[in-house]
Amino acid sequence: MAIEAFLEALDQLAQAAQRTFEAATDDESLEAARIEFLGAKNGRLKTVQKGLGAVPGPDKRAAGQRFNEVRDLIQNALQNAKERIQAGSSGESASDPRFDPTLPGWTRRMGRQHPIAQSIAELVDIMGRLGFSLEDGPEIEDERHNFDALNIPSDHPARDPLENFYISGGDSQVLRLLRSQTSTVQIRVMENRKPPIRIIALGRVYRPDTADPTHYPMFHQMEGLLVDRHVTMADLKETLRLFANCYLGTDVQVRFRPSFFPFTEPSVEVDFFWNDRWLEFGGAGMVDPNVLRAVGFDPDEVTGFAFGLGVERLCMRRFGITDIRDLYTNDVRFLRQF
Amino acid sequence: MKVSWDWLKQYVDLPSSHEDVADRLTMVGLNHESTEIVDGDPCIDFEVTSNRSDCLGHIGIAREIAAVFEVELRVPEPKLAESTTPTSGEVGVQIEPHAACSHYTARVIRGVKVGPSPAWLVRRLQTIGLKSINNVVDVTNYVMMECGQPLHAFDRRAIQGREIIVRSANAEESFEGIDHQTYKLSPGMCVIADEGRVIGLAGIMGSVNSEIVADTTEVVIEAAAFDHAAVRQASRAIKLRTDASHRFEKALDPAGVAWASDRCCELLLQVAGGELLSGRVEQGAPLPTADAIELRMPQFERLIGISIETSRAIDILRSLGCEVTEESAGAVLKVQPPSWRRDLTREVDLLEELARIHGYDRIPEKGKIGMSVVVRPPRQVALERVRKTLACYGLDESFTSSLVPAVWEDWSGIEADQAPLRVQQGMEGVLDRGMQAAGAVDQLRRSLLPSLVEARRINEFRGSRDAELFEMAKVYWPVANSLPREPFTLAWVMGNEFPRAKGIWESICAELSLVTEVESAAPRHPAFHSAHQATFAVQGQAVGTIGVISDRLMQAFHLREPVVLAEFDLDQVLALARLERTFNQLSPYPSVARDFNFVLGEAVRWSDLQQCVQRTRPECIESIDYRETFRAPDKDGADQKRVLLSVTLRAPDRTLDGDEVEQICQAIVTSVGSRVGGRLLA
């Protein structure tokens, strides 16, 4: 038995004994308490004493000393209780200077969920309530899923070797890379399922930015996708408004600004009007017909919308974090704040 | 793209304040970055998305304003006074095969007077942040900022011979730019050369050897179309970005080359005088115009969710430069996009144009999608339970990088036949200062343990010696001819208390209704201390290991104190988890507890002892609780230990009477005696 465990058992015993003796109101309850704690055969002090034998040699002396102190303490408590009861003070006293409610309570430290994990859990929860189920996909991808099927042409700058972590090891002849976006999961889901499709994908993505207060070469994205007959931009706006209302807790106005992404057409940037200002949320748009065709859907039959956002940005805004690198340093003084 | 408010007035009657125009343009796709008043003239900076190269000049921005505010756009028509001397007598152009150039034009002006630019020109350039150089260079810059097509002026004297040759750079060729920097070129980069030397790096910068100087009298004006990917690659390779390369990297208007050349010469004659030779010398040709696009009007509502009048649609498309004709009584429009809008090739592209100019604010925040229900996948539920259990034990969740230095895997001693996956370039700026020597961060990790040991080290170094951390993330194993395997993994690092670590694992198993056992035949895991480790199995499958850190790993990371590490394959664990609970009938009868103190050989494990007890009367044994182990070699002999345990007895259907309890106790003592040689201490 480690000395720490032995000392802890002793401390607990001392506190329990003191409480019990102080609570005794007559000879009978006091005797019961005496047997419980100081009983010669099965008293709790005796039981703890047995543990002394198991304390490693070098610690024995300290353990023994502490044991003696606790024994004296308990015996004193018994004596005090005896005197108190004999003195015939039957009722409880109005004040007890030894009772200090300002002493710290006994706490047990709970571990904390990482702020990113908290944000992810919240996003999954909200989107789940809106009917979007969570899908997973590989982090190491091929070009089809990271680029081709997403309508990113072969000469597009997004494919540049300097913009991606291409895999160099392994025995495969096929070009693979750490996915640069979670849109890859859209393609994998659409390849294997027929509409209606209503999913989110969430996870790690990778781009070779040098780490600084606002960049990290690994980060997290959430991507939503809805494909069905008769899906319009109004549906996209409604979904994002419901999301925003849920996430921000109040009724929020949604704004679209035109933008450009290869995999959506039209493409928009999405802002939420909240606390008297526009907050940037992320990108969105209607799934490009080329993407639908790439997975074997007919754009004249089905339409769809997609949206994506950076989890770190939401998380940092929510918690007031100013340096993204803090999220990946794992200093417990940081982690324990959330 | 920075625009001068004053300059824009040349093309469009500005209908509103510059603030309002900036806001409205933001809402049609030109994101307003900032506005700065330069000498009384507002300079407005717009972000231009990569598909909109037409907005990299003032005319393009003015066209958007005209479309949004429904006002007229005025594009100047260059009027040239040419002499009778043909340009072709003075220079020729050759585009070599494989040169990344589809169209090259040259014009020549003789007798120019190089000097300062007129005030209006200086001022306009100054507003958008360009320094005035001289009248010739300023005009080329001015026209680039007017229409988006970059131009270049060469001093004719510097061109040896008659021919301007557009070719691929030779190996070992180098180039001194007008910035007086020397750049090493490589094949694939497109250069402008004469018979002997390079006089310009196509689409990026001219050479100092042919720049316009004070005594230049004859200039050659280049306007060309270079391959956008080639310009981008060259610009990246030599790390040189210019206003010209920024534009050439996008697909520019192929028909804009001739206009820009003419416009440039028109202005040059105005500000620098001289004689313009007759005609453009050119090679290559503009791209043929694309076919007209059929736009089915009902598609607008189908995709955007609101309707638009056909007449409004036609107005919008025409204001953007499209030619439109109506067919099928307005149900279909035939649309010929302008040459400067190479991004418009499909019906859906036109729908986006209509939607953005018509206004996304007209789309209601109310759609028609129905409710849908999501069943939470069991895996997600199980994961939450794992996370909560770890938190209950005081472990903080950490997130560490999937890429690690290769040396970390050596330190942890992973033994595998296959080499790990690596990426072509490492992550920059992610290693702690104390770990800089570990090398490139370019290996996909196959274990979370080194990352957690590193996090523990950083915390130790920063004064938090009690950091106990867990992480749930993927690790990566190569698979021949397939995407890699990515097992979802749980790992943690904590203080050096193996039983506490095991308790965490047992609690996780309890949450998932799993029974776990120590797998005694498992091979040793090199990241852990060779004696103090245990592999755990669930339903016969080994799922992970808990143990004290190996000396090697501890020393490599310079940990001050030993730690206990644990790593489990969560995919395996979660697949076995049972989440539903069913009620077991409670026995209404009292329980009886009995303590036993056995003297046993050191080699007898708790699990053996427990089994001996359990097998005696399983239906009456409610629990077997380990209390303590003592060693008293002087009394019991060496290699002996005393194990104190407590057995709780309870029958489901009756009260156990004293005799029966005695019988069971006797059976326990007998079983322990015969099976593991333990004797009850009197």
PDB file of C-alpha atoms in Angstrom, chain A residues 32-204:
ATOM      1  CA  ALA A  32     -21.820   2.684  19.516  1.00  0.00           C
ATOM      2  CA  ALA A  33     -19.445   5.267  18.070  1.00  0.00           C
ATOM      3  CA  ARG A  34     -16.650   4.091  20.357  1.00  0.00           C
ATOM      4  CA  ILE A  35     -17.066   0.506  19.178  1.00  0.00           C
ATOM      5  CA  GLU A  36     -17.209   1.589  15.579  1.00  0.00           C
ATOM      6  CA  PHE A  37     -13.979   3.524  15.694  1.00  0.00           C
ATOM      7  CA  LEU A  38     -11.960   2.303  18.641  1.00  0.00           C
ATOM      8  CA  GLY A  39     -13.312  -1.249  19.031  1.00  0.00           C
ATOM      9  CA  ALA A  40     -10.476  -3.581  20.004  1.00  0.00           C
ATOM     10  CA  LYS A  41     -11.371  -6.266  17.496  1.00  0.00           C
ATOM     11  CA  ASN A  42     -13.070  -4.749  14.508  1.00  0.00           C
ATOM     12  CA  GLY A  43     -12.808  -1.024  15.140  1.00  0.00           C
ATOM     13  CA  ARG A  44     -12.070   1.068  12.060  1.00  0.00           C
ATOM     14  CA  LEU A  45      -8.845   2.386  13.575  1.00  0.00           C
ATOM     15  CA  LYS A  46      -7.725  -1.195  13.947  1.00  0.00           C
ATOM     16  CA  THR A  47      -8.549  -1.956  10.343  1.00  0.00           C
ATOM     17  CA  VAL A  48      -6.583   1.004   9.118  1.00  0.00           C
ATOM     18  CA  GLN A  49      -3.697   0.019  11.374  1.00  0.00           C
ATOM     19  CA  LYS A  50      -3.398  -3.236   9.476  1.00  0.00           C
ATOM     20  CA  GLY A  51      -2.523  -1.192   6.414  1.00  0.00           C
ATOM     21  CA  LEU A  52       0.573   0.108   8.209  1.00  0.00           C
ATOM     22  CA  GLY A  53       2.245  -3.236   7.655  1.00  0.00           C
ATOM     23  CA  ALA A  54       1.986  -2.845   3.924  1.00  0.00           C
ATOM     24  CA  VAL A  55       3.546   0.608   3.748  1.00  0.00           C
ATOM     25  CA  PRO A  56       6.995   0.314   2.145  1.00  0.00           C
ATOM     26  CA  GLY A  57       9.910   0.341   4.597  1.00  0.00           C
ATOM     27  CA  PRO A  58      11.270   3.838   4.046  1.00  0.00           C
ATOM     28  CA  ASP A  59       7.822   5.369   4.574  1.00  0.00           C
ATOM     29  CA  LYS A  60       6.952   3.351   7.653  1.00  0.00           C
ATOM     30  CA  ARG A  61       8.253   5.814  10.185  1.00  0.00           C
ATOM     31  CA  ALA A  62       6.235   8.721   8.834  1.00  0.00           C
ATOM     32  CA  ALA A  63       3.161   6.553   8.497  1.00  0.00           C
ATOM     33  CA  GLY A  64       3.502   5.352  12.080  1.00  0.00           C
ATOM     34  CA  GLN A  65       3.841   8.881  13.379  1.00  0.00           C
ATOM     35  CA  ARG A  66       0.746  10.020  11.612  1.00  0.00           C
ATOM     36  CA  PHE A  67      -1.133   6.949  12.823  1.00  0.00           C
ATOM     37  CA  ASN A  68      -0.318   7.853  16.428  1.00  0.00           C
ATOM     38  CA  GLU A  69      -1.505  11.414  15.916  1.00  0.00           C
ATOM     39  CA  VAL A  70      -4.797  10.253  14.488  1.00  0.00           C
ATOM     40  CA  ARG A  71      -5.267   7.732  17.297  1.00  0.00           C
ATOM     41  CA  ASP A  72      -4.772  10.508  19.883  1.00  0.00           C
ATOM     42  CA  LEU A  73      -7.113  12.758  17.989  1.00  0.00           C
ATOM     43  CA  ILE A  74      -9.883  10.175  17.991  1.00  0.00           C
ATOM     44  CA  GLN A  75      -9.367   9.392  21.656  1.00  0.00           C
ATOM     45  CA  ASN A  76      -9.582  13.091  22.473  1.00  0.00           C
ATOM     46  CA  ALA A  77     -12.768  13.384  20.491  1.00  0.00           C
ATOM     47  CA  LEU A  78     -14.223  10.493  22.481  1.00  0.00           C
ATOM     48  CA  GLN A  79     -13.171  12.150  25.734  1.00  0.00           C
ATOM     49  CA  ASN A  80     -14.666  15.488  24.764  1.00  0.00           C
ATOM     50  CA  ALA A  81     -17.927  13.881  23.745  1.00  0.00           C
ATOM     51  CA  LYS A  82     -18.045  11.976  27.037  1.00  0.00           C
ATOM     52  CA  GLU A  83     -17.561  15.169  29.036  1.00  0.00           C
ATOM     53  CA  ARG A  84     -20.118  16.988  26.992  1.00  0.00           C
ATOM     54  CA  ILE A  85     -22.775  14.325  27.537  1.00  0.00           C
ATOM     55  CA  GLN A  86     -21.953  13.943  31.251  1.00  0.00           C
ATOM     56  CA  ALA A  87     -22.258  17.689  31.705  1.00  0.00           C
ATOM     57  CA  GLY A  88     -25.853  17.083  30.796  1.00  0.00           C
ATOM     58  CA  SER A  89     -25.996  19.504  27.919  1.00  0.00           C
ATOM     59  CA  SER A  90     -28.825  17.751  26.226  1.00  0.00           C
ATOM     60  CA  GLY A  91     -29.669  20.207  23.414  1.00  0.00           C
ATOM     61  CA  GLU A  92     -27.280  21.374  20.685  1.00  0.00           C
ATOM     62  CA  SER A  93     -25.295  24.496  21.404  1.00  0.00           C
ATOM     63  CA  ALA A  94     -26.047  27.629  19.437  1.00  0.00           C
ATOM     64  CA  SER A  95     -22.470  28.151  18.378  1.00  0.00           C
ATOM     65  CA  ASP A  96     -19.407  26.037  17.858  1.00  0.00           C
ATOM     66  CA  PRO A  97     -16.203  27.914  17.095  1.00  0.00           C
ATOM     67  CA  ARG A  98     -14.667  24.753  15.671  1.00  0.00           C
ATOM     68  CA  PHE A  99     -17.265  24.625  12.907  1.00  0.00           C
ATOM     69  CA  ASP A 100     -15.865  26.716  10.068  1.00  0.00           C
ATOM     70  CA  PRO A 101     -18.063  26.537   6.977  1.00  0.00           C
ATOM     71  CA  THR A 102     -15.617  28.746   5.097  1.00  0.00           C
ATOM     72  CA  LEU A 103     -13.030  25.980   4.970  1.00  0.00           C
ATOM     73  CA  PRO A 104     -12.795  24.586   1.439  1.00  0.00           C
ATOM     74  CA  GLY A 105     -15.206  21.812   0.579  1.00  0.00           C
ATOM     75  CA  TRP A 106     -13.945  18.403  -0.384  1.00  0.00           C
ATOM     76  CA  THR A 107     -13.809  18.370  -4.116  1.00  0.00           C
ATOM     77  CA  ARG A 108     -12.806  15.856  -6.667  1.00  0.00           C
ATOM     78  CA  ARG A 109     -11.344  17.292  -9.854  1.00  0.00           C
ATOM     79  CA  MET A 110     -13.219  16.330 -12.979  1.00  0.00           C
ATOM     80  CA  GLY A 111     -11.332  16.141 -16.242  1.00  0.00           C
ATOM     81  CA  ARG A 112     -12.403  18.528 -18.979  1.00  0.00           C
ATOM     82  CA  GLN A 113     -13.496  17.931 -22.485  1.00  0.00           C
ATOM     83  CA  HIS A 114     -11.236  19.705 -24.981  1.00  0.00           C
ATOM     84  CA  PRO A 115     -12.824  22.964 -26.223  1.00  0.00           C
ATOM     85  CA  ILE A 116     -12.773  21.657 -29.811  1.00  0.00           C
ATOM     86  CA  ALA A 117     -14.503  18.471 -28.676  1.00  0.00           C
ATOM     87  CA  GLN A 118     -17.099  20.580 -26.889  1.00  0.00           C
ATOM     88  CA  SER A 119     -17.740  22.604 -30.032  1.00  0.00           C
ATOM     89  CA  ILE A 120     -17.972  19.445 -32.122  1.00  0.00           C
ATOM     90  CA  ALA A 121     -20.427  17.880 -29.683  1.00  0.00           C
ATOM     91  CA  GLU A 122     -22.570  21.002 -29.834  1.00  0.00           C
ATOM     92  CA  LEU A 123     -22.543  21.073 -33.640  1.00  0.00           C
ATOM     93  CA  VAL A 124     -23.431  17.397 -33.894  1.00  0.00           C
ATOM     94  CA  ASP A 125     -26.218  17.900 -31.409  1.00  0.00           C
ATOM     95  CA  ILE A 126     -27.744  20.909 -33.178  1.00  0.00           C
ATOM     96  CA  MET A 127     -27.484  19.396 -36.623  1.00  0.00           C
ATOM     97  CA  GLY A 128     -28.927  16.168 -35.294  1.00  0.00           C
ATOM     98  CA  ARG A 129     -31.977  18.057 -34.110  1.00  0.00           C
ATOM     99  CA  LEU A 130     -32.267  19.501 -37.626  1.00  0.00           C
ATOM    100  CA  GLY A 131     -32.261  15.992 -39.061  1.00  0.00           C
ATOM    101  CA  PHE A 132     -28.637  15.743 -40.230  1.00  0.00           C
ATOM    102  CA  SER A 133     -26.848  12.542 -39.314  1.00  0.00           C
ATOM    103  CA  LEU A 134     -23.121  12.371 -38.680  1.00  0.00           C
ATOM    104  CA  GLU A 135     -20.945  10.581 -41.238  1.00  0.00           C
ATOM    105  CA  ASP A 136     -17.287   9.698 -41.055  1.00  0.00           C
ATOM    106  CA  GLY A 137     -14.680   9.308 -43.762  1.00  0.00           C
ATOM    107  CA  PRO A 138     -10.966   8.661 -44.105  1.00  0.00           C
ATOM    108  CA  GLU A 139      -8.451  11.424 -43.407  1.00  0.00           C
ATOM    109  CA  ILE A 140      -6.068  10.103 -46.035  1.00  0.00           C
ATOM    110  CA  GLU A 141      -7.785  10.490 -49.363  1.00  0.00           C
ATOM    111  CA  ASP A 142      -7.315   9.995 -53.075  1.00  0.00           C
ATOM    112  CA  GLU A 143      -7.547  12.728 -55.675  1.00  0.00           C
ATOM    113  CA  ARG A 144     -10.987  11.641 -56.806  1.00  0.00           C
ATOM    114  CA  HIS A 145     -12.587  12.396 -53.475  1.00  0.00           C
ATOM    115  CA  ASN A 146     -10.526  15.408 -52.519  1.00  0.00           C
ATOM    116  CA  PHE A 147     -10.552  17.106 -55.959  1.00  0.00           C
ATOM    117  CA  ASP A 148     -11.928  15.435 -59.099  1.00  0.00           C
ATOM    118  CA  ALA A 149     -15.449  14.668 -57.942  1.00  0.00           C
ATOM    119  CA  LEU A 150     -15.611  18.080 -56.250  1.00  0.00           C
ATOM    120  CA  ASN A 151     -15.243  19.797 -59.618  1.00  0.00           C
ATOM    121  CA  ILE A 152     -11.741  21.072 -58.857  1.00  0.00           C
ATOM    122  CA  PRO A 153      -9.933  21.126 -62.229  1.00  0.00           C
ATOM    123  CA  SER A 154      -6.556  19.463 -62.598  1.00  0.00           C
ATOM    124  CA  ASP A 155      -4.737  22.804 -62.982  1.00  0.00           C
ATOM    125  CA  HIS A 156      -6.461  24.414 -59.984  1.00  0.00           C
ATOM    126  CA  PRO A 157      -4.115  26.055 -57.455  1.00  0.00           C
ATOM    127  CA  ALA A 158      -5.824  24.085 -54.661  1.00  0.00           C
ATOM    128  CA  ARG A 159      -4.035  20.982 -55.975  1.00  0.00           C
ATOM    129  CA  ASP A 160      -0.607  22.538 -55.772  1.00  0.00           C
ATOM    130  CA  PRO A 161       1.884  20.303 -53.948  1.00  0.00           C
ATOM    131  CA  LEU A 162       2.731  23.258 -51.730  1.00  0.00           C
ATOM    132  CA  GLU A 163      -0.920  23.637 -50.699  1.00  0.00           C
ATOM    133  CA  ASN A 164      -1.375  20.025 -49.619  1.00  0.00           C
ATOM    134  CA  PHE A 165       0.198  17.266 -47.593  1.00  0.00           C
ATOM    135  CA  TYR A 166       0.715  14.647 -50.294  1.00  0.00           C
ATOM    136  CA  ILE A 167       1.731  11.213 -49.046  1.00  0.00           C
ATOM    137  CA  SER A 168       5.213  10.164 -50.092  1.00  0.00           C
ATOM    138  CA  GLY A 169       5.596   6.824 -48.315  1.00  0.00           C
ATOM    139  CA  GLY A 170       3.791   3.547 -48.832  1.00  0.00           C
ATOM    140  CA  ASP A 171       3.911   1.272 -51.839  1.00  0.00           C
ATOM    141  CA  SER A 172       0.949   2.706 -53.706  1.00  0.00           C
ATOM    142  CA  GLN A 173       1.330   4.286 -57.131  1.00  0.00           C
ATOM    143  CA  VAL A 174      -1.839   6.306 -56.653  1.00  0.00           C
ATOM    144  CA  LEU A 175      -1.512   9.864 -55.417  1.00  0.00           C
ATOM    145  CA  ARG A 176      -2.875  10.257 -51.910  1.00  0.00           C
ATOM    146  CA  LEU A 177      -3.013  13.164 -49.529  1.00  0.00           C
ATOM    147  CA  LEU A 178      -4.246  14.238 -46.136  1.00  0.00           C
ATOM    148  CA  ARG A 179      -7.678  15.602 -46.932  1.00  0.00           C
ATOM    149  CA  SER A 180      -7.774  19.372 -47.248  1.00  0.00           C
ATOM    150  CA  GLN A 181     -11.514  19.562 -46.618  1.00  0.00           C
ATOM    151  CA  THR A 182     -14.323  17.438 -45.205  1.00  0.00           C
ATOM    152  CA  SER A 183     -16.243  17.695 -48.513  1.00  0.00           C
ATOM    153  CA  THR A 184     -14.596  14.371 -49.338  1.00  0.00           C
ATOM    154  CA  VAL A 185     -17.153  12.711 -47.091  1.00  0.00           C
ATOM    155  CA  GLN A 186     -20.012  14.188 -49.182  1.00  0.00           C
ATOM    156  CA  ILE A 187     -18.684  12.342 -52.203  1.00  0.00           C
ATOM    157  CA  ARG A 188     -18.252   9.068 -50.334  1.00  0.00           C
ATOM    158  CA  VAL A 189     -21.785   9.230 -48.981  1.00  0.00           C
ATOM    159  CA  MET A 190     -23.343  10.152 -52.333  1.00  0.00           C
ATOM    160  CA  GLU A 191     -21.415   7.345 -54.055  1.00  0.00           C
ATOM    161  CA  ASN A 192     -23.021   4.826 -51.774  1.00  0.00           C
ATOM    162  CA  ARG A 193     -26.517   6.148 -51.259  1.00  0.00           C
ATOM    163  CA  LYS A 194     -29.467   7.533 -53.161  1.00  0.00           C
ATOM    164  CA  PRO A 195     -31.206  10.797 -52.230  1.00  0.00           C
ATOM    165  CA  PRO A 196     -32.657  11.971 -49.957  1.00  0.00           C
ATOM    166  CA  ILE A 197     -29.310  12.533 -48.259  1.00  0.00           C
ATOM    167  CA  ARG A 198     -29.043  14.724 -45.186  1.00  0.00           C
ATOM    168  CA  ILE A 199     -25.704  14.472 -43.470  1.00  0.00           C
ATOM    169  CA  ILE A 200     -22.891  16.302 -41.766  1.00  0.00           C
ATOM    170  CA  ALA A 201     -19.229  15.363 -41.743  1.00  0.00           C
ATOM    171  CA  LEU A 202     -16.896  16.608 -39.075  1.00  0.00           C
ATOM    172  CA  GLY A 203     -13.233  16.092 -38.533  1.00  0.00           C
ATOM    173  CA  ARG A 204      -9.600  16.892 -39.009  1.00  0.00           C
TER     174      ARG A 204
END
